[in-house]
JSON list of C-alpha atoms in Angstrom, two decimals:
[
{"chain": "A", "resi": 1, "resn": "MET", "atom": "CA", "xyz": [-4.16, -11.01, -14.16]},
{"chain": "A", "resi": 2, "resn": "PRO", "atom": "CA", "xyz": [-3.07, -14.50, -15.20]},
{"chain": "A", "resi": 3, "resn": "ALA", "atom": "CA", "xyz": [-2.10, -16.86, -12.38]},
{"chain": "A", "resi": 4, "resn": "VAL", "atom": "CA", "xyz": [1.60, -17.31, -11.69]},
{"chain": "A", "resi": 5, "resn": "PRO", "atom": "CA", "xyz": [2.37, -20.92, -12.60]},
{"chain": "A", "resi": 6, "resn": "ARG", "atom": "CA", "xyz": [4.64, -21.46, -9.59]},
{"chain": "A", "resi": 7, "resn": "HIS", "atom": "CA", "xyz": [6.30, -19.54, -6.82]},
{"chain": "A", "resi": 8, "resn": "PRO", "atom": "CA", "xyz": [9.43, -17.78, -8.05]},
{"chain": "A", "resi": 9, "resn": "ASP", "atom": "CA", "xyz": [12.40, -18.57, -5.82]},
{"chain": "A", "resi": 10, "resn": "THR", "atom": "CA", "xyz": [15.30, -16.77, -7.49]},
{"chain": "A", "resi": 11, "resn": "VAL", "atom": "CA", "xyz": [16.02, -13.21, -8.52]},
{"chain": "A", "resi": 12, "resn": "ALA", "atom": "CA", "xyz": [15.75, -14.38, -12.13]},
{"chain": "A", "resi": 13, "resn": "GLY", "atom": "CA", "xyz": [12.34, -15.88, -11.35]},
{"chain": "A", "resi": 14, "resn": "PHE", "atom": "CA", "xyz": [11.10, -12.62, -9.84]},
{"chain": "A", "resi": 15, "resn": "ALA", "atom": "CA", "xyz": [12.51, -10.69, -12.81]},
{"chain": "A", "resi": 16, "resn": "GLY", "atom": "CA", "xyz": [10.57, -13.06, -15.08]},
{"chain": "A", "resi": 17, "resn": "LEU", "atom": "CA", "xyz": [7.43, -12.46, -13.04]},
{"chain": "A", "resi": 18, "resn": "ALA", "atom": "CA", "xyz": [7.89, -8.69, -13.43]},
{"chain": "A", "resi": 19, "resn": "ARG", "atom": "CA", "xyz": [8.37, -9.06, -17.19]},
{"chain": "A", "resi": 20, "resn": "THR", "atom": "CA", "xyz": [5.32, -11.32, -17.50]},
{"chain": "A", "resi": 21, "resn": "ILE", "atom": "CA", "xyz": [3.08, -8.88, -15.64]},
{"chain": "A", "resi": 22, "resn": "ALA", "atom": "CA", "xyz": [4.54, -5.92, -17.56]},
{"chain": "A", "resi": 23, "resn": "ALA", "atom": "CA", "xyz": [3.72, -7.63, -20.85]},
{"chain": "A", "resi": 24, "resn": "ASP", "atom": "CA", "xyz": [0.07, -7.98, -19.80]},
{"chain": "A", "resi": 25, "resn": "ARG", "atom": "CA", "xyz": [-0.82, -4.34, -20.45]},
{"chain": "A", "resi": 26, "resn": "ALA", "atom": "CA", "xyz": [-4.54, -5.15, -20.58]},
{"chain": "A", "resi": 27, "resn": "GLY", "atom": "CA", "xyz": [-4.26, -6.45, -17.03]},
{"chain": "A", "resi": 28, "resn": "TRP", "atom": "CA", "xyz": [-2.55, -3.47, -15.41]},
{"chain": "A", "resi": 29, "resn": "ALA", "atom": "CA", "xyz": [-3.29, -0.39, -17.56]},
{"chain": "A", "resi": 30, "resn": "PRO", "atom": "CA", "xyz": [-6.99, -0.03, -16.58]},
{"chain": "A", "resi": 31, "resn": "LEU", "atom": "CA", "xyz": [-5.96, 0.03, -12.89]},
{"chain": "A", "resi": 32, "resn": "VAL", "atom": "CA", "xyz": [-3.57, 3.00, -13.15]},
{"chain": "A", "resi": 33, "resn": "ARG", "atom": "CA", "xyz": [-4.60, 6.21, -11.40]},
{"chain": "A", "resi": 34, "resn": "TYR", "atom": "CA", "xyz": [-2.78, 9.49, -10.90]},
{"chain": "A", "resi": 35, "resn": "ASP", "atom": "CA", "xyz": [-2.70, 11.52, -7.71]},
{"chain": "A", "resi": 36, "resn": "ALA", "atom": "CA", "xyz": [-1.59, 15.15, -7.81]},
{"chain": "A", "resi": 37, "resn": "ALA", "atom": "CA", "xyz": [-0.65, 15.08, -4.12]},
{"chain": "A", "resi": 38, "resn": "SER", "atom": "CA", "xyz": [1.73, 12.10, -4.17]},
{"chain": "A", "resi": 39, "resn": "ARG", "atom": "CA", "xyz": [2.76, 9.13, -6.22]},
{"chain": "A", "resi": 40, "resn": "TRP", "atom": "CA", "xyz": [-0.04, 6.61, -6.47]},
{"chain": "A", "resi": 41, "resn": "TYR", "atom": "CA", "xyz": [0.39, 2.94, -5.65]},
{"chain": "A", "resi": 42, "resn": "HIS", "atom": "CA", "xyz": [-1.73, -0.19, -5.76]},
{"chain": "A", "resi": 43, "resn": "ARG", "atom": "CA", "xyz": [-0.86, -3.69, -4.57]},
{"chain": "A", "resi": 44, "resn": "LEU", "atom": "CA", "xyz": [-1.47, -5.68, -7.71]},
{"chain": "A", "resi": 45, "resn": "ARG", "atom": "CA", "xyz": [-0.75, -9.19, -6.51]},
{"chain": "A", "resi": 46, "resn": "THR", "atom": "CA", "xyz": [0.56, -11.21, -3.59]},
{"chain": "A", "resi": 47, "resn": "GLY", "atom": "CA", "xyz": [1.98, -14.69, -3.58]},
{"chain": "A", "resi": 48, "resn": "PRO", "atom": "CA", "xyz": [3.86, -16.91, -1.19]},
{"chain": "A", "resi": 49, "resn": "GLY", "atom": "CA", "xyz": [6.70, -14.72, -0.02]},
{"chain": "A", "resi": 50, "resn": "TYR", "atom": "CA", "xyz": [6.26, -11.80, -2.42]},
{"chain": "A", "resi": 51, "resn": "GLU", "atom": "CA", "xyz": [4.05, -8.90, -3.45]},
{"chain": "A", "resi": 52, "resn": "VAL", "atom": "CA", "xyz": [3.71, -6.86, -6.63]},
{"chain": "A", "resi": 53, "resn": "TRP", "atom": "CA", "xyz": [2.95, -3.13, -6.66]},
{"chain": "A", "resi": 54, "resn": "LEU", "atom": "CA", "xyz": [1.85, -0.85, -9.50]},
{"chain": "A", "resi": 55, "resn": "LEU", "atom": "CA", "xyz": [2.92, 2.81, -9.11]},
{"chain": "A", "resi": 56, "resn": "SER", "atom": "CA", "xyz": [2.30, 6.00, -11.03]},
{"chain": "A", "resi": 57, "resn": "TRP", "atom": "CA", "xyz": [4.39, 9.14, -10.85]},
{"chain": "A", "resi": 58, "resn": "LEU", "atom": "CA", "xyz": [3.37, 12.57, -12.10]},
{"chain": "A", "resi": 59, "resn": "PRO", "atom": "CA", "xyz": [6.13, 14.99, -13.14]},
{"chain": "A", "resi": 60, "resn": "GLY", "atom": "CA", "xyz": [8.21, 15.99, -10.12]},
{"chain": "A", "resi": 61, "resn": "GLN", "atom": "CA", "xyz": [6.99, 13.19, -7.85]},
{"chain": "A", "resi": 62, "resn": "GLY", "atom": "CA", "xyz": [9.57, 11.03, -6.12]},
{"chain": "A", "resi": 63, "resn": "SER", "atom": "CA", "xyz": [10.04, 8.37, -3.49]},
{"chain": "A", "resi": 64, "resn": "GLY", "atom": "CA", "xyz": [12.41, 10.17, -1.16]},
{"chain": "A", "resi": 65, "resn": "ARG", "atom": "CA", "xyz": [15.67, 8.45, -0.27]},
{"chain": "A", "resi": 66, "resn": "HIS", "atom": "CA", "xyz": [14.76, 5.08, 1.24]},
{"chain": "A", "resi": 67, "resn": "GLY", "atom": "CA", "xyz": [15.60, 1.43, 1.79]},
{"chain": "A", "resi": 68, "resn": "HIS", "atom": "CA", "xyz": [13.41, -1.66, 1.78]},
{"chain": "A", "resi": 69, "resn": "GLY", "atom": "CA", "xyz": [14.18, -3.28, 5.12]},
{"chain": "A", "resi": 70, "resn": "PRO", "atom": "CA", "xyz": [14.74, -7.04, 4.74]},
{"chain": "A", "resi": 71, "resn": "SER", "atom": "CA", "xyz": [13.19, -7.16, 1.26]},
{"chain": "A", "resi": 72, "resn": "SER", "atom": "CA", "xyz": [14.94, -7.62, -2.05]},
{"chain": "A", "resi": 73, "resn": "GLY", "atom": "CA", "xyz": [13.25, -6.32, -5.15]},
{"chain": "A", "resi": 74, "resn": "VAL", "atom": "CA", "xyz": [12.86, -5.98, -8.86]},
{"chain": "A", "resi": 75, "resn": "PHE", "atom": "CA", "xyz": [11.34, -2.97, -10.53]},
{"chain": "A", "resi": 76, "resn": "THR", "atom": "CA", "xyz": [10.67, -2.00, -14.09]},
{"chain": "A", "resi": 77, "resn": "VAL", "atom": "CA", "xyz": [9.31, 1.04, -15.86]},
{"chain": "A", "resi": 78, "resn": "LEU", "atom": "CA", "xyz": [6.13, 0.33, -17.81]},
{"chain": "A", "resi": 79, "resn": "GLU", "atom": "CA", "xyz": [5.60, 3.78, -19.37]},
{"chain": "A", "resi": 80, "resn": "GLY", "atom": "CA", "xyz": [7.85, 6.82, -19.44]},
{"chain": "A", "resi": 81, "resn": "GLU", "atom": "CA", "xyz": [11.18, 7.37, -17.71]},
{"chain": "A", "resi": 82, "resn": "LEU", "atom": "CA", "xyz": [12.26, 7.52, -14.07]},
{"chain": "A", "resi": 83, "resn": "THR", "atom": "CA", "xyz": [15.55, 8.70, -12.64]},
{"chain": "A", "resi": 84, "resn": "GLU", "atom": "CA", "xyz": [17.22, 6.66, -9.91]},
{"chain": "A", "resi": 85, "resn": "TYR", "atom": "CA", "xyz": [19.88, 8.07, -7.58]},
{"chain": "A", "resi": 86, "resn": "ALA", "atom": "CA", "xyz": [21.93, 5.49, -5.68]},
{"chain": "A", "resi": 87, "resn": "ARG", "atom": "CA", "xyz": [25.48, 4.99, -4.53]},
{"chain": "A", "resi": 88, "resn": "GLY", "atom": "CA", "xyz": [26.64, 8.25, -6.03]},
{"chain": "A", "resi": 89, "resn": "THR", "atom": "CA", "xyz": [25.19, 7.60, -9.46]},
{"chain": "A", "resi": 90, "resn": "ARG", "atom": "CA", "xyz": [22.29, 8.91, -11.49]},
{"chain": "A", "resi": 91, "resn": "ARG", "atom": "CA", "xyz": [20.58, 6.41, -13.77]},
{"chain": "A", "resi": 92, "resn": "ALA", "atom": "CA", "xyz": [17.79, 6.99, -16.30]},
{"chain": "A", "resi": 93, "resn": "LEU", "atom": "CA", "xyz": [15.32, 4.10, -16.33]},
{"chain": "A", "resi": 94, "resn": "ARG", "atom": "CA", "xyz": [13.21, 3.90, -19.48]},
{"chain": "A", "resi": 95, "resn": "ALA", "atom": "CA", "xyz": [10.35, 1.59, -20.37]},
{"chain": "A", "resi": 96, "resn": "GLU", "atom": "CA", "xyz": [11.37, -2.05, -20.03]},
{"chain": "A", "resi": 97, "resn": "ALA", "atom": "CA", "xyz": [14.47, -1.21, -17.97]},
{"chain": "A", "resi": 98, "resn": "LEU", "atom": "CA", "xyz": [14.74, -3.69, -15.11]},
{"chain": "A", "resi": 99, "resn": "ARG", "atom": "CA", "xyz": [16.52, -3.04, -11.79]},
{"chain": "A", "resi": 100, "resn": "THR", "atom": "CA", "xyz": [17.18, -5.50, -9.00]},
{"chain": "A", "resi": 101, "resn": "PHE", "atom": "CA", "xyz": [18.33, -4.82, -5.46]},
{"chain": "A", "resi": 102, "resn": "ALA", "atom": "CA", "xyz": [19.10, -6.63, -2.22]},
{"chain": "A", "resi": 103, "resn": "PRO", "atom": "CA", "xyz": [18.35, -5.71, 1.40]},
{"chain": "A", "resi": 104, "resn": "GLY", "atom": "CA", "xyz": [20.37, -2.69, 2.45]},
{"chain": "A", "resi": 105, "resn": "TYR", "atom": "CA", "xyz": [20.08, -0.95, -0.92]},
{"chain": "A", "resi": 106, "resn": "VAL", "atom": "CA", "xyz": [19.25, 2.73, -0.52]},
{"chain": "A", "resi": 107, "resn": "HIS", "atom": "CA", "xyz": [18.01, 4.85, -3.40]},
{"chain": "A", "resi": 108, "resn": "GLU", "atom": "CA", "xyz": [15.73, 7.65, -4.49]},
{"chain": "A", "resi": 109, "resn": "VAL", "atom": "CA", "xyz": [13.49, 7.43, -7.55]},
{"chain": "A", "resi": 110, "resn": "VAL", "atom": "CA", "xyz": [12.07, 10.56, -9.19]},
{"chain": "A", "resi": 111, "resn": "ASN", "atom": "CA", "xyz": [10.00, 11.42, -12.25]},
{"chain": "A", "resi": 112, "resn": "GLU", "atom": "CA", "xyz": [12.11, 14.23, -13.67]},
{"chain": "A", "resi": 113, "resn": "SER", "atom": "CA", "xyz": [10.30, 14.11, -17.01]},
{"chain": "A", "resi": 114, "resn": "LEU", "atom": "CA", "xyz": [7.36, 16.20, -18.17]},
{"chain": "A", "resi": 115, "resn": "VAL", "atom": "CA", "xyz": [4.98, 13.24, -18.61]},
{"chain": "A", "resi": 116, "resn": "PRO", "atom": "CA", "xyz": [3.42, 10.71, -16.21]},
{"chain": "A", "resi": 117, "resn": "VAL", "atom": "CA", "xyz": [5.29, 7.47, -15.55]},
{"chain": "A", "resi": 118, "resn": "VAL", "atom": "CA", "xyz": [4.06, 3.99, -14.55]},
{"chain": "A", "resi": 119, "resn": "SER", "atom": "CA", "xyz": [6.28, 1.40, -12.86]},
{"chain": "A", "resi": 120, "resn": "LEU", "atom": "CA", "xyz": [5.97, -2.12, -11.47]},
{"chain": "A", "resi": 121, "resn": "HIS", "atom": "CA", "xyz": [7.72, -3.30, -8.28]},
{"chain": "A", "resi": 122, "resn": "VAL", "atom": "CA", "xyz": [8.13, -6.85, -6.94]},
{"chain": "A", "resi": 123, "resn": "TYR", "atom": "CA", "xyz": [9.33, -7.28, -3.34]},
{"chain": "A", "resi": 124, "resn": "PHE", "atom": "CA", "xyz": [10.46, -10.55, -1.81]},
{"chain": "A", "resi": 125, "resn": "PRO", "atom": "CA", "xyz": [9.70, -11.11, 0.94]},
{"chain": "A", "resi": 126, "resn": "GLY", "atom": "CA", "xyz": [6.76, -8.71, 0.86]},
{"chain": "A", "resi": 127, "resn": "LEU", "atom": "CA", "xyz": [7.56, -5.13, 1.83]},
{"chain": "A", "resi": 128, "resn": "THR", "atom": "CA", "xyz": [7.18, -4.73, 5.60]},
{"chain": "A", "resi": 129, "resn": "GLU", "atom": "CA", "xyz": [9.15, -1.53, 6.00]},
{"chain": "A", "resi": 130, "resn": "MET", "atom": "CA", "xyz": [10.51, 1.31, 3.92]},
{"chain": "A", "resi": 131, "resn": "PRO", "atom": "CA", "xyz": [12.90, 3.24, 6.15]},
{"chain": "A", "resi": 132, "resn": "MET", "atom": "CA", "xyz": [13.50, 6.78, 4.97]},
{"chain": "A", "resi": 133, "resn": "HIS", "atom": "CA", "xyz": [17.05, 8.17, 4.92]},
{"chain": "A", "resi": 134, "resn": "GLU", "atom": "CA", "xyz": [18.37, 11.70, 5.03]},
{"chain": "A", "resi": 135, "resn": "PRO", "atom": "CA", "xyz": [18.35, 13.18, 1.54]},
{"chain": "A", "resi": 136, "resn": "VAL", "atom": "CA", "xyz": [21.63, 13.55, -0.26]},
{"chain": "A", "resi": 137, "resn": "ALA", "atom": "CA", "xyz": [21.70, 17.07, -1.66]},
{"chain": "A", "resi": 138, "resn": "ALA", "atom": "CA", "xyz": [22.56, 15.80, -5.14]},
{"chain": "A", "resi": 139, "resn": "CYS", "atom": "CA", "xyz": [19.65, 13.38, -5.19]},
{"chain": "A", "resi": 140, "resn": "SER", "atom": "CA", "xyz": [17.00, 15.81, -4.11]},
{"chain": "A", "resi": 141, "resn": "ALA", "atom": "CA", "xyz": [18.28, 18.65, -6.25]},
{"chain": "A", "resi": 142, "resn": "GLY", "atom": "CA", "xyz": [18.92, 16.48, -9.29]},
{"chain": "A", "resi": 143, "resn": "THR", "atom": "CA", "xyz": [22.30, 18.12, -9.86]},
{"chain": "A", "resi": 144, "resn": "ALA", "atom": "CA", "xyz": [25.16, 16.64, -11.82]},
{"chain": "A", "resi": 145, "resn": "GLN", "atom": "CA", "xyz": [27.39, 16.51, -8.74]},
{"chain": "A", "resi": 146, "resn": "LEU", "atom": "CA", "xyz": [26.55, 13.27, -6.96]},
{"chain": "A", "resi": 147, "resn": "ALA", "atom": "CA", "xyz": [27.40, 12.41, -3.40]},
{"chain": "A", "resi": 148, "resn": "ALA", "atom": "CA", "xyz": [28.08, 8.86, -2.25]},
{"chain": "A", "resi": 149, "resn": "ASP", "atom": "CA", "xyz": [25.56, 7.13, 0.02]}
]
């Protein structure tokens, strides 16, 4: 992977970092693996105050409803489509979609498609905890009726 020219210090900077890494397909694609038992993840890079993770999701795999402790984040879909459930909404995230969140944000991400998905996640500061939350019936079931967090 190419070196990051300087430490990002804004959400826009971390979004730019995510886009830069995403554009370097030759750098991340050979690293992707798939695990039938659970979503696969690999810490791709660390820097001062942040870390970057590469994840793969087979059909039906999901994160469970969770937060990110004191970390903010940016994530983008590199291949395929993920579904995010948060704050009573359902959002389809396709390749190149970019999401940002602050501490306290709770969501669930699921591959509801029939093909594998690859995503990239940047956490700042680095992810030190990922507290799990009780599932919201609508999130886990993927129904049209959504409950608020």
